[in-house]
Coordinates of C-alpha atoms in Angstrom, one line a residue:
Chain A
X1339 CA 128.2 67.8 65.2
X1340 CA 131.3 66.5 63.6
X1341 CA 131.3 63.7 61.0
X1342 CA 134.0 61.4 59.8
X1343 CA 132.4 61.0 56.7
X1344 CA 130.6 63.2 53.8
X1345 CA 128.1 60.6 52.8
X1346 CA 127.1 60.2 56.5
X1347 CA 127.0 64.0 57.1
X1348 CA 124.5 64.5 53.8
X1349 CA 122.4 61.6 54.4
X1350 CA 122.0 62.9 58.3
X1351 CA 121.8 66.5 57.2
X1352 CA 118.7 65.0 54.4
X1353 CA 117.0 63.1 57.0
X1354 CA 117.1 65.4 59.5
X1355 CA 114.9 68.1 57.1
X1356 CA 112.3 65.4 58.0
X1357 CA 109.5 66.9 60.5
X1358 CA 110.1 66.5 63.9
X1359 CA 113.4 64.4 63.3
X1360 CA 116.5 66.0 64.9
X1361 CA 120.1 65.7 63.6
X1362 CA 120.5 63.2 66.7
X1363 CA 117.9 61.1 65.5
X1364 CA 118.5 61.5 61.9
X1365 CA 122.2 59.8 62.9
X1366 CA 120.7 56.9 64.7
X1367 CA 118.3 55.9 61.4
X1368 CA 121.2 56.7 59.3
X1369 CA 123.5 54.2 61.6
X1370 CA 120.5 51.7 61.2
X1371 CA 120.2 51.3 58.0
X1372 CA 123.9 50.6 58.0
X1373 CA 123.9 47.8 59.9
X1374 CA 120.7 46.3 57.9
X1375 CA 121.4 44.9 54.4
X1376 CA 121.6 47.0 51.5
X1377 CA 118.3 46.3 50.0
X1378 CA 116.5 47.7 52.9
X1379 CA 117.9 51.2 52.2
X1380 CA 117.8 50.3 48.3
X1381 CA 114.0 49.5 49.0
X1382 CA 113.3 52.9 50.9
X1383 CA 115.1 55.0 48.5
X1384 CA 112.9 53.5 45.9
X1385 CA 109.4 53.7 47.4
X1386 CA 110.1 56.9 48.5
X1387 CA 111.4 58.4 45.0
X1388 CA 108.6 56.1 42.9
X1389 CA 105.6 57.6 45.5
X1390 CA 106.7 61.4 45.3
X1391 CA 107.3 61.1 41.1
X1392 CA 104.3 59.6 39.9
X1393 CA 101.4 59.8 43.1
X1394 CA 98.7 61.4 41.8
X1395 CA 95.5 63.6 43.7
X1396 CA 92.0 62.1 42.4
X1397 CA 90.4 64.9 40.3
X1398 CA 87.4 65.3 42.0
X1399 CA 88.1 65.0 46.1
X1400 CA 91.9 65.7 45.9
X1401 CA 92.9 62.9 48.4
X1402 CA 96.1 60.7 47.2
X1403 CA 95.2 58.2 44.4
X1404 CA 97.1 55.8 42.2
X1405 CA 94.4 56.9 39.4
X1406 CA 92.8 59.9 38.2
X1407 CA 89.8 59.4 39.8
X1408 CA 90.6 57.5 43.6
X1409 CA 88.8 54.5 44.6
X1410 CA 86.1 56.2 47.0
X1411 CA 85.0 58.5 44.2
X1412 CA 85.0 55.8 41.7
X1413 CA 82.5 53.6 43.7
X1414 CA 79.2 53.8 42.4
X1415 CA 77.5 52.6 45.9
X1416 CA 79.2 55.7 47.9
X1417 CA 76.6 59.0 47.8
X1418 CA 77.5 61.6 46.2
X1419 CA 75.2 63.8 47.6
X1420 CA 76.7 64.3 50.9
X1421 CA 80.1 65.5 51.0
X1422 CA 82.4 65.4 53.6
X1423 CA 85.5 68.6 54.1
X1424 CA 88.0 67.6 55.4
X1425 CA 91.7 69.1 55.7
X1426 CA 94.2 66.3 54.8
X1427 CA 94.9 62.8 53.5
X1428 CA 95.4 61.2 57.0
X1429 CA 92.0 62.4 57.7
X1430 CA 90.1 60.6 54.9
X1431 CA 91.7 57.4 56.5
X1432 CA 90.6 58.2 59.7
X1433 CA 87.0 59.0 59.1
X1434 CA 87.2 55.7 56.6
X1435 CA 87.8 53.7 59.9
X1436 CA 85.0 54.3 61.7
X1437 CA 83.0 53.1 58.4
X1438 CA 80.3 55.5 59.5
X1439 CA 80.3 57.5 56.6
X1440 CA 79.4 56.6 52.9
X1441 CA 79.5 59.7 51.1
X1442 CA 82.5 61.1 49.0
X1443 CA 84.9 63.7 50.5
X1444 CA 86.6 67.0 49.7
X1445 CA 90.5 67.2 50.3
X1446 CA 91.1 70.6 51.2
X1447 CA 94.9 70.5 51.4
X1448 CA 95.2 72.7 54.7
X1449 CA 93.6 75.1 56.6
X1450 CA 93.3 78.8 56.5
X1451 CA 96.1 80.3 58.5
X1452 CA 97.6 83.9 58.0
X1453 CA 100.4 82.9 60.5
X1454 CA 101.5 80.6 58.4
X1455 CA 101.2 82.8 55.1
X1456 CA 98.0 80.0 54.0
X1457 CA 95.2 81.9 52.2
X1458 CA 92.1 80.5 50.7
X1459 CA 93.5 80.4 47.5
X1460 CA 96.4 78.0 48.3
X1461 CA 93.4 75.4 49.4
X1462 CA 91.3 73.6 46.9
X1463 CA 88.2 75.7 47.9
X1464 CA 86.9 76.6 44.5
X1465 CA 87.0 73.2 43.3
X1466 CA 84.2 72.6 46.2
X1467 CA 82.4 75.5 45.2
X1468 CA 81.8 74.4 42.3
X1469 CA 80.5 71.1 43.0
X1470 CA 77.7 73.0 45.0
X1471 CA 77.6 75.0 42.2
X1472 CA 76.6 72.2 40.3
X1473 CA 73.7 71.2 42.6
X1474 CA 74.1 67.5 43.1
X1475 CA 75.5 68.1 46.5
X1476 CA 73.2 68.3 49.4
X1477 CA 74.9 68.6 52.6
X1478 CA 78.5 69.3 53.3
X1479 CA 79.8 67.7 56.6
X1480 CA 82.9 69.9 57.9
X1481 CA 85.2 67.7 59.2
X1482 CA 87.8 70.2 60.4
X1483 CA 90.2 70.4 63.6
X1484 CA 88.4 72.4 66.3
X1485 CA 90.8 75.3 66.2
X1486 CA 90.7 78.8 65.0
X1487 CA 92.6 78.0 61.6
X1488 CA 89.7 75.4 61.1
X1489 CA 87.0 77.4 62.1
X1490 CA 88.1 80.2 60.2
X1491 CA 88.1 78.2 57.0
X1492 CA 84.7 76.6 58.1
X1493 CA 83.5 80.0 57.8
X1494 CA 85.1 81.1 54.8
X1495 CA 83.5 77.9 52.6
X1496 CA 80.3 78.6 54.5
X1497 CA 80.4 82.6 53.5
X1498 CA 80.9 81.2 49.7
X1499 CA 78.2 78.7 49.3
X1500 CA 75.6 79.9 51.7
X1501 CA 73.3 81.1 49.1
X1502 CA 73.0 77.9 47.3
X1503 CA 70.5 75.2 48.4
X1504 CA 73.1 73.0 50.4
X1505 CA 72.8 72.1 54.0
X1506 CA 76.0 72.6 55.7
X1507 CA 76.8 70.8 59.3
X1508 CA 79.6 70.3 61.2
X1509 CA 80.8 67.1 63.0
X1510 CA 79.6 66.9 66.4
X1511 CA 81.8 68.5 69.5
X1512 CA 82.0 67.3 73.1
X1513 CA 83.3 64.7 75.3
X1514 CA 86.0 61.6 73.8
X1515 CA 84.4 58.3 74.7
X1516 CA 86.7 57.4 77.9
X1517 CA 87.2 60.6 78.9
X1518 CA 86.5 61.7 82.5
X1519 CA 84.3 65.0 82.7
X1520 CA 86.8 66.7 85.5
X1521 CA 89.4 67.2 83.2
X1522 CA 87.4 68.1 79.8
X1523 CA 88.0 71.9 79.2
X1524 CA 85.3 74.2 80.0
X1525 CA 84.6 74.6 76.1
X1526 CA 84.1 71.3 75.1
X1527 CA 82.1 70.6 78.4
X1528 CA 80.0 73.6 77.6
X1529 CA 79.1 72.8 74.5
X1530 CA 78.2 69.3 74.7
X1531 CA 75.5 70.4 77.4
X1532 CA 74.2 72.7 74.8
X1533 CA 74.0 70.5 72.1
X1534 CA 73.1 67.5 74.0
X1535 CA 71.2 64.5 72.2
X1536 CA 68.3 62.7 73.5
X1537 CA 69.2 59.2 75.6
X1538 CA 67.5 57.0 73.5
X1539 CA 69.1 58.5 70.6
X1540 CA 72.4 57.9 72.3
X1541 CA 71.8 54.3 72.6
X1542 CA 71.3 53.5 69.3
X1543 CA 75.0 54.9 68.7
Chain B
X1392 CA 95.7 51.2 57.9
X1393 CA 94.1 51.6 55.0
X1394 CA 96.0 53.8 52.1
X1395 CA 94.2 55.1 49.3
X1396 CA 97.6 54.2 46.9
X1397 CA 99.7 51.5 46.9
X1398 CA 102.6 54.0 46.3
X1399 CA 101.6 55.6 49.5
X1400 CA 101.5 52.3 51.1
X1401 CA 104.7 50.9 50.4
X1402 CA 106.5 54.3 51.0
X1403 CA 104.6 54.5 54.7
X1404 CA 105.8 50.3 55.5
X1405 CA 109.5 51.2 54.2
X1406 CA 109.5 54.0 56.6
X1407 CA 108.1 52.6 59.4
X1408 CA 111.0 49.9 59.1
X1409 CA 113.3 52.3 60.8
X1410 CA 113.3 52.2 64.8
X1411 CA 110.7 54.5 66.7
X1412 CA 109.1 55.4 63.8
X1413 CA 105.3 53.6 63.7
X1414 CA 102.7 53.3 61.0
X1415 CA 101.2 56.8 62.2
X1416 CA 104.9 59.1 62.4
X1417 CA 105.9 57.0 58.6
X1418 CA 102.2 58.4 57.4
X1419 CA 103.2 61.9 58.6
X1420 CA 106.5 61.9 57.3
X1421 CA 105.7 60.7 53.7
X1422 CA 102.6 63.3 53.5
X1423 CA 105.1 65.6 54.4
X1424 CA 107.6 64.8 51.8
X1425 CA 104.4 65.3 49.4
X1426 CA 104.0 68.6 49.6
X1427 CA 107.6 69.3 49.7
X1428 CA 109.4 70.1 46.4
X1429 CA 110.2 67.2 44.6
X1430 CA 113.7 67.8 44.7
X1431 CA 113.8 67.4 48.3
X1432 CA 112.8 63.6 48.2
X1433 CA 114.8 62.8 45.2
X1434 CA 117.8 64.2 47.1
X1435 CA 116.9 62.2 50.3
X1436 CA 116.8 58.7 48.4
X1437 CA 120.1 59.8 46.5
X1438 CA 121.6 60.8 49.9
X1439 CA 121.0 57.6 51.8
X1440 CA 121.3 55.2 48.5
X1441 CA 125.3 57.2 48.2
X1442 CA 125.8 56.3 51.9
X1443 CA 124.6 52.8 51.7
X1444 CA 126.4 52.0 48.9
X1445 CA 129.7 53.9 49.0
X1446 CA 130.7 54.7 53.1
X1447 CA 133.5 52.8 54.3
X1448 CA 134.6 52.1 57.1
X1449 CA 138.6 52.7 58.6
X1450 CA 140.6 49.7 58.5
X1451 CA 142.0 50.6 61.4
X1452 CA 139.5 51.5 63.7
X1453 CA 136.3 50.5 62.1
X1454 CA 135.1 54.2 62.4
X1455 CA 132.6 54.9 59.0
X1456 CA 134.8 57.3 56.6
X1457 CA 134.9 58.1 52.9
X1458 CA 138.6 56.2 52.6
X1459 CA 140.2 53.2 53.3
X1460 CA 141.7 55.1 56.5
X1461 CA 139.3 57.0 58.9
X1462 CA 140.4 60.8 59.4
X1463 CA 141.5 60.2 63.2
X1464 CA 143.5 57.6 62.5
X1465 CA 145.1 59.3 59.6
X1466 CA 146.3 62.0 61.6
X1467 CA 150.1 61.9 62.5
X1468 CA 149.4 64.3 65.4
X1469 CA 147.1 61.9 67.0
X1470 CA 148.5 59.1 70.0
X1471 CA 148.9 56.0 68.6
X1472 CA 149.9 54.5 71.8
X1473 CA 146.4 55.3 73.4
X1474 CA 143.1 53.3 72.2
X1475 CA 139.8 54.5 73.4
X1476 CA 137.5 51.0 73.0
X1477 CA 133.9 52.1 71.8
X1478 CA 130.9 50.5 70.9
X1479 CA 129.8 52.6 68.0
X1480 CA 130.7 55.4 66.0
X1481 CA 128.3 58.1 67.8
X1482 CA 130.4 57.4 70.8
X1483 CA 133.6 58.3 68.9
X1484 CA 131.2 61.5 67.7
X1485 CA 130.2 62.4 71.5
X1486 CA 134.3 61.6 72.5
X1487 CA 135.7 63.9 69.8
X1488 CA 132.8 67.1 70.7
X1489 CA 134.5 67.0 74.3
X1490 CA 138.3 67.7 72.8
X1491 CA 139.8 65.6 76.0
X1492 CA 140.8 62.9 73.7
X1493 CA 143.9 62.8 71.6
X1494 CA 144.6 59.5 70.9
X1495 CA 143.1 56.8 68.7
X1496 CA 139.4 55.1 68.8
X1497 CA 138.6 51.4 68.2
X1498 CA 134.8 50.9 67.4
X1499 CA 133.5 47.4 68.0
X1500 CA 130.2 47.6 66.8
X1501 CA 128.2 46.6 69.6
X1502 CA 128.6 44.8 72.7
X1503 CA 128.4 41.3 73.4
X1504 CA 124.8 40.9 74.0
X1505 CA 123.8 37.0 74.4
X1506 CA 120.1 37.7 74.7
X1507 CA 120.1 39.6 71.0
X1508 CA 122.3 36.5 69.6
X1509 CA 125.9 39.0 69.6
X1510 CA 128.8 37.1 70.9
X1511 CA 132.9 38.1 70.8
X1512 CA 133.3 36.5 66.9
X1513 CA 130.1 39.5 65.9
X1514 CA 132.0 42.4 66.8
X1515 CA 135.4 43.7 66.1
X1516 CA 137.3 42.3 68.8
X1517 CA 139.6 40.1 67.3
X1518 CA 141.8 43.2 65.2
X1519 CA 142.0 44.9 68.9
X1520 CA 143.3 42.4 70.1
X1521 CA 145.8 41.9 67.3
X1522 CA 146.6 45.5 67.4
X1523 CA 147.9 45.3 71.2
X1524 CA 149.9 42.0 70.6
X1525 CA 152.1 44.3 67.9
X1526 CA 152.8 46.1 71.1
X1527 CA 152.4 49.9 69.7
X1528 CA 149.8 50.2 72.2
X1529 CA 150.4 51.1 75.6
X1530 CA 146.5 52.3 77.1
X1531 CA 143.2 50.8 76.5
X1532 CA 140.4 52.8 78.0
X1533 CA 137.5 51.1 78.0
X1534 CA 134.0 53.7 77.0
X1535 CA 131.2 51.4 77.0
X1536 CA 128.1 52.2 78.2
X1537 CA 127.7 51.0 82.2
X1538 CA 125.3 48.1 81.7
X1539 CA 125.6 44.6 81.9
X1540 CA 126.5 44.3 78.3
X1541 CA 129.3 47.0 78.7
X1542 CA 131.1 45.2 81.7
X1543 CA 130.8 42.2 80.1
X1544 CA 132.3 42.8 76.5
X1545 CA 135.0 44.6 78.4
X1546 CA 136.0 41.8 80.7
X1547 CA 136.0 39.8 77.4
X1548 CA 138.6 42.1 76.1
X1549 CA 140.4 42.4 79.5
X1550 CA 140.9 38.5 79.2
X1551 CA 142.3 38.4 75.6
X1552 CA 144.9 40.9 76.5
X1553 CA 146.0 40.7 80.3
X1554 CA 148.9 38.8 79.8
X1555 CA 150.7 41.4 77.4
X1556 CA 152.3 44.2 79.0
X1557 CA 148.7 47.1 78.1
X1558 CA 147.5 49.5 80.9
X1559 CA 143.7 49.2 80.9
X1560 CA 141.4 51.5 82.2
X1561 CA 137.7 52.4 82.0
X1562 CA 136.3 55.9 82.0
X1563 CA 135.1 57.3 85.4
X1564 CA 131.4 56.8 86.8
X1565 CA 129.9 59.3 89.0
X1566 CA 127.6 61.7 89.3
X1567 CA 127.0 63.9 86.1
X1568 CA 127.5 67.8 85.9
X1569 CA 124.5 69.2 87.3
X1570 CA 122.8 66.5 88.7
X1571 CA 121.3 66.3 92.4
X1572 CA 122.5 63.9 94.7
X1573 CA 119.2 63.2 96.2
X1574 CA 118.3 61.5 92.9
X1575 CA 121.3 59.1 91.5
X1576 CA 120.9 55.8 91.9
X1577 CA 122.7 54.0 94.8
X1578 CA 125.3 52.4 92.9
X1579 CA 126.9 55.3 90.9
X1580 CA 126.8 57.0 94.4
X1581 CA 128.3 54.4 96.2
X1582 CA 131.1 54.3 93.4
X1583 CA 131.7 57.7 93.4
X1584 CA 132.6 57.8 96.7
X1585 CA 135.0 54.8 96.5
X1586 CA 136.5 56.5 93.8
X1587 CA 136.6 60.4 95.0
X1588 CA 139.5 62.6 93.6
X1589 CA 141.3 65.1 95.5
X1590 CA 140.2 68.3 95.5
X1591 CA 143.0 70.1 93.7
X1592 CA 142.5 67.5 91.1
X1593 CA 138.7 68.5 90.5
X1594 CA 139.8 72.4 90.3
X1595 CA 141.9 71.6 86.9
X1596 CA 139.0 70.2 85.3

């Protein structure tokens, strides 16, 4: 791609490091935010350069916080015996959706994943050790992506705490509300006749 | 949505400003940015704050460029006598990849689009036509997109200039390299068939 302009060809080139945003793509933002007024790219600069400077992770779960210590673990009505694992920050928002749970979570950062060069020591594990260690924890809910990466790092915590007196579960598998059975994979069909619930049970959901 | 950080929060709106990205792509592209090096944001914000605030555009042509005259148009081996008319300045980026074009562009900025609110005074009509009463000019091809707004904004232009002595022409509609007949719609069929070459012509392209 040829550019008339410098500035154009490095704010393109920037954007475009962006995941999932080609050069293509990264030119027709770019172009946007040239026709808008100046503030708006004044005002995205900003946000972006004030959020990545002074952010902070909560000290105790690790999920994105404006304090030290980030609103969920600072309220004194969420249990902190149950603790939910879960793998990122978009994750926390999503499970705080559903306002089913009330317990406090643990960030891990990422999952487990050779290919990618991701060990356990690059994810806050051991800060979650410890807090079983500790042994106001009761039960840890993994809240991971049903892959191998997440199952492998289900297993890894699991190996590490296993010997404490914490009960560990996992959230529950099967079939999306909506979905039709015919095209669920044989897996997920499988298991969710194994660990089927009783009906009355169901109703009550 | 709810964001743990108000940071977070204004980053993710600011993003989500620019078109096709949503609430949920803004999330994933900030988060990303997080666990990038710092350097990589700050140079992101200083990229598009530089482009905003110092890109010009050719006082010629109206193509973006770093001076008051755009790199084409400061070319004395370029045709001044020709003027391709185009609507913005990733069509003058898609003209020059092909290397068929030698002479000069004229970028308008959009096309007359009553339903969006853009009529003739919006767009850079008026220094076109300007530039063909001086009577340098002796070829105005016409590269808007095919759509209603393209025919009309060049009819505009055919209007304004008609009664000095400029060859106007648009660029040809057909059927595009490697497409199957079976599948383009009636109308570009129908005009490519008014509009057939000779054979020997085809060969030389």
């Amino acid at each position: 791609m040829e550019f008339s302009s410098k500035l154009l060809e490095r704010a393109v080139n920037e954007m475009s490091q962006l995941p999932g945003i080609g050069k293509r793509t990264a030119l027709r933002l770019v172009l946007h935010l040239l026709r808008q007024p100046k503030e708006q790219t004044t005002a995205l600069s900003q946000a972006l350069q004030n959020m990545r400077s002074t952010i902070k992770f909560c000290e105790f779960c690790h999920n994105i916080s404006d304090f030290n210590l980030c609103e969920i673990c600072a309220n004194p009505n969420r249990n902190e015996t149950i603790i939910c694992v879960v793998e990122d920050v978009k994750d926390v928002m999503a499970i705080e959706n559903t306002s089913s749970f009330k317990g406090l979570y643990h960030v891990l950062g990422g999952k487990i994943s050779p290919m990618d060069g991701i060990g356990p020591h690059d994810l806050n594990i051991e800060t979650l050790v410890k807090k079983v260690k500790q042994g106001v924890v009761k039960e840890l809910i993994f809240a991971l992506s049903s892959t191998m990466e997440g199952d492998t790092t289900n297993f890894y915590i699991y190996k590490q705490i296993q010997d404490y007196n914490v009960i560990t579960s996992t959230i529950a598998r099967g079939i999306s509300v909506g979905d039709e059975l015919e095209y669920a994979d044989e897996i997920t069909l499988g298991r969710s006749i194994v660990n089927r619930i009783p009906f009355e049970t169901s109703l009550k959901l």
